[in-house]
Coordinates of N, CA and C in Angstrom, one line a residue:
X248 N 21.1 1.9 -20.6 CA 19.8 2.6 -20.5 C 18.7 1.6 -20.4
X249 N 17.7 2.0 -19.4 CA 16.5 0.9 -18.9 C 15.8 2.1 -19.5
X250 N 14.6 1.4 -20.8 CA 13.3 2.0 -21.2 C 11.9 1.2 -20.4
X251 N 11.3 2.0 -19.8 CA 9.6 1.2 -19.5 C 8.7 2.5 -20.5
X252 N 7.6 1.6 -21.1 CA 6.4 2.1 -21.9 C 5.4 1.1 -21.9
X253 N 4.2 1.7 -22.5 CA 3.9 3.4 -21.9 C 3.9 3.2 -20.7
X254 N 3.2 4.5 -20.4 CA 3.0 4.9 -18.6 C 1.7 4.8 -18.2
X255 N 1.1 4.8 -19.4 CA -0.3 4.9 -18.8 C -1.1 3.6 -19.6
X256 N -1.1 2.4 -19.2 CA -1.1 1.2 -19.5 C -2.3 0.3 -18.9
X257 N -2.4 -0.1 -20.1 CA -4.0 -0.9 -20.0 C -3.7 -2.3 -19.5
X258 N -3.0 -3.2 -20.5 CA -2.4 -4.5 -20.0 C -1.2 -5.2 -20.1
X259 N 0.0 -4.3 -20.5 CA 1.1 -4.4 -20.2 C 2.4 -3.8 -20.4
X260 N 3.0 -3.5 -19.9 CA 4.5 -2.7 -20.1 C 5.3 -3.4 -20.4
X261 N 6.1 -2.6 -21.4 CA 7.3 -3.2 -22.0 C 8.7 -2.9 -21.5
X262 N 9.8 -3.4 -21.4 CA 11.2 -2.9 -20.9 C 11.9 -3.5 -21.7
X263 N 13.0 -2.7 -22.0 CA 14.4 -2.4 -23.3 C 14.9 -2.0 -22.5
X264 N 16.3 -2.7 -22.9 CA 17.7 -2.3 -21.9 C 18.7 -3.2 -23.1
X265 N 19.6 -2.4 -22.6 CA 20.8 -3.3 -23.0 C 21.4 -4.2 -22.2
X266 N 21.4 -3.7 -21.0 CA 21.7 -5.0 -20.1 C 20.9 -5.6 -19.3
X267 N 21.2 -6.8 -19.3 CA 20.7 -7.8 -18.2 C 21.6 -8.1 -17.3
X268 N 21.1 -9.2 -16.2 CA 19.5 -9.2 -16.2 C 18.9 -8.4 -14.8
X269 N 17.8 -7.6 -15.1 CA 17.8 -6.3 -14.0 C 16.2 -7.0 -13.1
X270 N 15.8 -6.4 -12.5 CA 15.1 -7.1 -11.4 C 14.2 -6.0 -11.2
X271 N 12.8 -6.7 -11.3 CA 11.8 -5.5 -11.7 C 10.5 -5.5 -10.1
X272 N 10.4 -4.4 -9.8 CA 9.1 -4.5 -8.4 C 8.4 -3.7 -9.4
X273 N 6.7 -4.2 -9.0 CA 6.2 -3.1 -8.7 C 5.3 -2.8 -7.8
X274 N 5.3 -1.5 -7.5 CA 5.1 -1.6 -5.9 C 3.1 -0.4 -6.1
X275 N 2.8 -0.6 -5.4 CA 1.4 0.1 -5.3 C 1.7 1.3 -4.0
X276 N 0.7 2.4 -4.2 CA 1.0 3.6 -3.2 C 1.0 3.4 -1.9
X277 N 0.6 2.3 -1.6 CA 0.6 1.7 -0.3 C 1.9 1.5 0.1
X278 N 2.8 1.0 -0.6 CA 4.4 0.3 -0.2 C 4.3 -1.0 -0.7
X279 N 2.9 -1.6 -0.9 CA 3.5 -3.1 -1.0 C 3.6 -3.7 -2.5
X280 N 4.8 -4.4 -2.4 CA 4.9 -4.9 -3.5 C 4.0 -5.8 -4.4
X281 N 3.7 -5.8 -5.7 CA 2.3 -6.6 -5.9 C 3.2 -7.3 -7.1
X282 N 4.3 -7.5 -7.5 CA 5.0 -7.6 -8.8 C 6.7 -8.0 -8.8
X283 N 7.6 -9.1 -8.7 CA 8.4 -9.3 -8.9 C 9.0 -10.0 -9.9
X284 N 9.6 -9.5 -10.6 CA 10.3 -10.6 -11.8 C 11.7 -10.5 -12.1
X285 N 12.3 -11.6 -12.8 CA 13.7 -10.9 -13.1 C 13.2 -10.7 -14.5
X286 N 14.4 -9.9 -15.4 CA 14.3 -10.2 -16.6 C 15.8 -10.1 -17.5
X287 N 15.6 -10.9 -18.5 CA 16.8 -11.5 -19.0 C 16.7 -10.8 -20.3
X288 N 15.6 -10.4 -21.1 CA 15.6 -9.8 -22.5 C 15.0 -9.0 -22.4
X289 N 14.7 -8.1 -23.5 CA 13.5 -7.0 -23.9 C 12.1 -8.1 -24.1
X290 N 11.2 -7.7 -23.6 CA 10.1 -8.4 -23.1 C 8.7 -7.2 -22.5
X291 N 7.5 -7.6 -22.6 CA 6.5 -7.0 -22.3 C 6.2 -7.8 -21.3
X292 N 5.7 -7.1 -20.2 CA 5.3 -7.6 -18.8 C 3.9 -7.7 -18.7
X293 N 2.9 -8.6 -18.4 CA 1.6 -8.6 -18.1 C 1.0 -8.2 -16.7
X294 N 0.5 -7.0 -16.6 CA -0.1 -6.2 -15.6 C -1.8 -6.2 -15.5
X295 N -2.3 -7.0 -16.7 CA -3.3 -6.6 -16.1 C -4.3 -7.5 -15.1
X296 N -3.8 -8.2 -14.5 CA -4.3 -8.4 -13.2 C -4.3 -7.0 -12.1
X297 N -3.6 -6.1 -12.1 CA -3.9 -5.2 -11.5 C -4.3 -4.2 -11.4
X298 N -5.1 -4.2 -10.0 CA -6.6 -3.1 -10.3 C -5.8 -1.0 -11.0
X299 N -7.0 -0.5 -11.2 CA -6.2 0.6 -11.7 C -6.0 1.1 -10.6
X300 N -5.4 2.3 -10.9 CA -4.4 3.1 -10.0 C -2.8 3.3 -10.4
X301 N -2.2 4.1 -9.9 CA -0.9 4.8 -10.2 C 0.0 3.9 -9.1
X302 N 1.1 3.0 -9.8 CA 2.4 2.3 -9.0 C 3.5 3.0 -9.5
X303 N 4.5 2.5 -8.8 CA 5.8 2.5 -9.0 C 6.7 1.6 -9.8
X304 N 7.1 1.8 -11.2 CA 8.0 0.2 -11.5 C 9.2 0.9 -10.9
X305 N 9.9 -0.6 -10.2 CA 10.9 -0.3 -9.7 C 12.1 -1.2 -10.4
X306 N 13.2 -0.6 -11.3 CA 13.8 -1.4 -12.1 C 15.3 -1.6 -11.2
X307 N 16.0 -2.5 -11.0 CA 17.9 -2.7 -10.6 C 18.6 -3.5 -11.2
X308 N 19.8 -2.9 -11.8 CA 20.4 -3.4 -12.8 C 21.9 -3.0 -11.9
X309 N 22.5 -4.1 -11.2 CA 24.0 -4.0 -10.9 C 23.5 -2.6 -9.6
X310 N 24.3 -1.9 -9.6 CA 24.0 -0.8 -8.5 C 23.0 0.5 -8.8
X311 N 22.5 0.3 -10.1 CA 21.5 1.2 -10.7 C 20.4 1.6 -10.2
X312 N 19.4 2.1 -9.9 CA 18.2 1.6 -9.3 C 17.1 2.9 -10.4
X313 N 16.0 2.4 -11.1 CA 15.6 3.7 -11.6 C 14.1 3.3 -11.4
X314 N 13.3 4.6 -10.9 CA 11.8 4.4 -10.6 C 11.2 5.2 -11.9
X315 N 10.0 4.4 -12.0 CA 9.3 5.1 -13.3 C 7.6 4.8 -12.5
X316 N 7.3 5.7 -13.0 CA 5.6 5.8 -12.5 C 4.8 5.2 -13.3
X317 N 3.7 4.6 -13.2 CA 2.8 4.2 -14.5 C 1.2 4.4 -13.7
X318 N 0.3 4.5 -15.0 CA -1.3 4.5 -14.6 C -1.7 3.1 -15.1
X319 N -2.2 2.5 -14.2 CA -3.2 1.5 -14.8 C -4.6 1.9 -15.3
X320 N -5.4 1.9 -16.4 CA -6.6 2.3 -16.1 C -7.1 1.1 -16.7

């Protein structure tokens, strides 16, 4: 199980998983990616370089793929 919090995020999201290591986009409503990382542990991600508006985190873990929406404001 891949957790992302919160969704509506000021300067950064967190992700919890039990496995690694899963491969994180995040993409803006445009399509383009503004965001790649891998990650190896439970860790909080720093987003706030980017402007507000509603992306997509895009998490893959082995053949998994799970989309989670978030607000930046």
């Amino acid at each position: 199980q891949i957790t992302v919090y919160p969704t509506i995020i000021d300067k950064e999201i967190n992700i919890s998983s039990d496995k690694y290591p899963i491969s994180l986009s995040v993409i803006d409503l445009f399509g383009r990616e503004v965001l790649r990382k891998e990650i190896y542990n439970n860790r909080a991600i720093d987003i706030d370089f980017l402007k507000k508006g509603t992306y997509i985190v895009k998490l893959k873990y082995n053949d998994t793929i799970i989309n989670k929406k978030i607000i930046k404001k």
